[in-house]
């Protein structure tokens, strides 16, 4: 057993998105207010974690002043996070309390989830999702396909 706090262990991650942000400190504070833990932080980057295997790297935009290199942040990017230890309504309420841009309030989907979508200060969308009926099979939820 590790001597590390399991919420702050470093482990191989199957997916680790890196988001270019306009201000690492402000973005880190925003993600913390939404319920993420800060694993590591320095002026040019921060590693934040919603839960195990739900990590995001926030990296400073180093293209300032270089029109050819400037990146469009948030355009078309959405990160899905599965909620396990709290309810979607709690996530949405916390987001509203912190003044976050709630793009889609909690709602049921056609694929057996309840979701809410929040936009971060750089335009990235975070979709928090929880299963609604855990006893339904994939075929029951999505229907059979003859494709």
CSV table of C-alpha atoms in Angstrom, one decimal:
chain,number,residue,atom,x,y,z
A,1,UNK,CA,0.0,0.0,0.0
A,2,UNK,CA,1.2,3.5,-0.9
A,3,UNK,CA,2.2,6.0,1.7
A,4,UNK,CA,0.7,8.7,-0.5
A,5,UNK,CA,-2.8,10.2,-0.2
A,6,UNK,CA,-4.7,8.3,-3.0
A,7,UNK,CA,-6.2,11.6,-4.2
A,8,UNK,CA,-2.6,12.9,-4.9
A,9,UNK,CA,-0.9,9.8,-6.1
A,10,UNK,CA,0.9,9.9,-9.4
A,11,UNK,CA,0.0,7.0,-11.7
A,12,UNK,CA,-0.1,6.1,-15.4
A,13,UNK,CA,-3.1,7.9,-16.9
A,14,UNK,CA,-5.1,6.4,-19.8
A,15,UNK,CA,-5.9,10.0,-21.0
A,16,UNK,CA,-4.5,13.3,-19.7
A,17,UNK,CA,-5.8,16.3,-21.6
A,18,UNK,CA,-3.7,19.5,-21.6
A,19,UNK,CA,-5.5,22.7,-22.0
A,20,UNK,CA,-3.8,26.0,-23.0
A,21,UNK,CA,-5.1,28.7,-20.7
A,22,UNK,CA,-4.8,32.5,-20.6
A,23,UNK,CA,-4.0,32.6,-16.9
A,24,UNK,CA,-2.8,29.5,-15.0
A,25,UNK,CA,-3.4,31.0,-11.5
A,26,UNK,CA,-7.0,32.1,-12.3
A,27,UNK,CA,-7.8,28.9,-14.1
A,28,UNK,CA,-6.5,26.8,-11.3
A,29,UNK,CA,-8.6,28.8,-8.8
A,30,UNK,CA,-11.7,28.3,-11.1
A,31,UNK,CA,-11.1,24.5,-11.3
A,32,UNK,CA,-10.5,24.3,-7.5
A,33,UNK,CA,-13.8,26.1,-6.8
A,34,UNK,CA,-15.6,23.6,-9.0
A,35,UNK,CA,-14.2,20.7,-6.9
A,36,UNK,CA,-10.9,19.8,-8.5
A,37,UNK,CA,-7.8,19.1,-6.3
A,38,UNK,CA,-4.5,20.8,-7.2
A,39,UNK,CA,-1.9,18.0,-7.5
A,40,UNK,CA,1.0,20.2,-8.6
A,41,UNK,CA,1.2,23.9,-9.6
A,42,UNK,CA,3.8,26.3,-10.8
A,43,UNK,CA,3.5,29.6,-12.7
A,44,UNK,CA,3.4,28.1,-16.2
A,45,UNK,CA,1.3,25.0,-15.4
A,46,UNK,CA,-1.0,23.2,-13.0
A,47,UNK,CA,-2.1,19.6,-12.7
A,48,UNK,CA,-5.7,19.4,-11.4
A,49,UNK,CA,-7.7,16.3,-10.6
A,50,UNK,CA,-11.5,15.8,-10.3
A,51,UNK,CA,-11.1,12.2,-9.2
A,52,UNK,CA,-8.8,9.3,-10.0
A,53,UNK,CA,-8.2,9.1,-13.7
A,54,UNK,CA,-9.9,12.4,-14.3
A,55,UNK,CA,-6.9,14.7,-14.5
A,56,UNK,CA,-6.3,17.9,-16.5
A,57,UNK,CA,-3.1,19.8,-17.2
A,58,UNK,CA,-3.5,23.6,-17.4
A,59,UNK,CA,-0.7,25.1,-19.3
A,60,UNK,CA,0.1,28.8,-19.9
A,61,UNK,CA,-0.3,30.2,-23.4
A,62,UNK,CA,3.2,31.1,-24.5
A,63,UNK,CA,2.1,32.6,-27.8
A,64,UNK,CA,1.3,36.0,-26.5
A,65,UNK,CA,2.2,38.7,-29.0
A,66,UNK,CA,2.8,36.1,-31.8
A,67,UNK,CA,-0.3,36.3,-34.1
A,68,UNK,CA,0.8,33.3,-36.1
A,69,UNK,CA,1.2,31.1,-33.1
A,70,UNK,CA,-1.8,32.2,-31.0
A,71,UNK,CA,-4.1,29.3,-30.2
A,72,UNK,CA,-7.9,29.5,-30.2
A,73,UNK,CA,-8.8,28.2,-26.7
A,74,UNK,CA,-11.9,26.1,-26.0
A,75,UNK,CA,-13.1,26.0,-29.6
A,76,UNK,CA,-15.0,22.7,-30.0
A,77,UNK,CA,-13.3,21.1,-27.0
A,78,UNK,CA,-15.4,19.3,-24.3
A,79,UNK,CA,-14.1,17.0,-21.6
A,80,UNK,CA,-16.5,14.5,-20.1
A,81,UNK,CA,-16.1,13.7,-16.4
A,82,UNK,CA,-18.0,10.9,-14.7
A,83,UNK,CA,-19.5,11.8,-11.4
A,84,UNK,CA,-19.4,9.1,-8.7
A,85,UNK,CA,-19.2,10.6,-5.3
A,86,UNK,CA,-21.8,13.4,-5.6
A,87,UNK,CA,-24.9,14.2,-7.7
A,88,UNK,CA,-25.0,16.2,-10.9
A,89,UNK,CA,-27.3,18.7,-9.2
A,90,UNK,CA,-24.6,19.3,-6.6
A,91,UNK,CA,-22.0,20.0,-9.3
A,92,UNK,CA,-24.3,22.4,-11.1
A,93,UNK,CA,-25.2,24.2,-7.8
A,94,UNK,CA,-21.5,24.6,-6.9
A,95,UNK,CA,-20.8,25.9,-10.4
A,96,UNK,CA,-23.6,28.5,-10.2
A,97,UNK,CA,-22.5,29.6,-6.7
A,98,UNK,CA,-18.9,30.2,-8.0
A,99,UNK,CA,-20.3,32.2,-11.0
A,100,UNK,CA,-19.3,29.7,-13.6
A,101,UNK,CA,-21.0,29.7,-17.0
A,102,UNK,CA,-23.4,26.8,-16.8
A,103,UNK,CA,-24.0,26.1,-20.5
A,104,UNK,CA,-26.5,23.3,-19.9
A,105,UNK,CA,-28.3,22.8,-16.6
A,106,UNK,CA,-28.8,19.2,-15.3
A,107,UNK,CA,-30.8,17.2,-17.7
A,108,UNK,CA,-31.5,13.6,-18.7
A,109,UNK,CA,-30.0,12.3,-21.9
A,110,UNK,CA,-31.1,9.5,-24.3
A,111,UNK,CA,-28.1,7.4,-23.4
A,112,UNK,CA,-28.9,6.7,-19.7
A,113,UNK,CA,-27.1,9.7,-18.1
A,114,UNK,CA,-27.9,12.9,-16.3
A,115,UNK,CA,-25.5,15.7,-17.3
A,116,UNK,CA,-24.6,19.3,-16.8
A,117,UNK,CA,-22.2,21.3,-18.9
A,118,UNK,CA,-20.0,24.1,-17.5
A,119,UNK,CA,-17.7,26.4,-19.6
A,120,UNK,CA,-14.3,27.4,-18.1
A,121,UNK,CA,-12.8,30.9,-18.4
A,122,UNK,CA,-11.0,29.9,-21.6
A,123,UNK,CA,-14.1,28.4,-23.3
A,124,UNK,CA,-13.4,24.7,-22.6
A,125,UNK,CA,-16.6,22.8,-21.8
A,126,UNK,CA,-16.7,20.3,-18.9
A,127,UNK,CA,-19.6,17.9,-19.1
A,128,UNK,CA,-20.2,16.2,-15.8
A,129,UNK,CA,-22.2,13.0,-16.3
A,130,UNK,CA,-23.7,10.3,-14.1
A,131,UNK,CA,-25.5,7.1,-15.0
A,132,UNK,CA,-29.2,7.2,-14.2
A,133,UNK,CA,-30.2,3.5,-14.3
A,134,UNK,CA,-27.2,1.3,-13.4
A,135,UNK,CA,-29.1,-2.0,-14.1
A,136,UNK,CA,-29.8,-1.3,-17.8
A,137,UNK,CA,-27.6,-3.0,-20.4
A,138,UNK,CA,-26.0,-1.1,-23.3
A,139,UNK,CA,-28.5,-2.7,-25.7
A,140,UNK,CA,-31.4,-1.6,-23.6
A,141,UNK,CA,-30.2,2.0,-23.5
A,142,UNK,CA,-29.0,2.4,-27.1
A,143,UNK,CA,-31.2,-0.1,-28.9
A,144,UNK,CA,-30.0,-2.9,-31.2
A,145,UNK,CA,-28.3,-2.0,-34.4
A,146,UNK,CA,-28.2,-3.9,-37.6
A,147,UNK,CA,-25.4,-1.8,-39.0
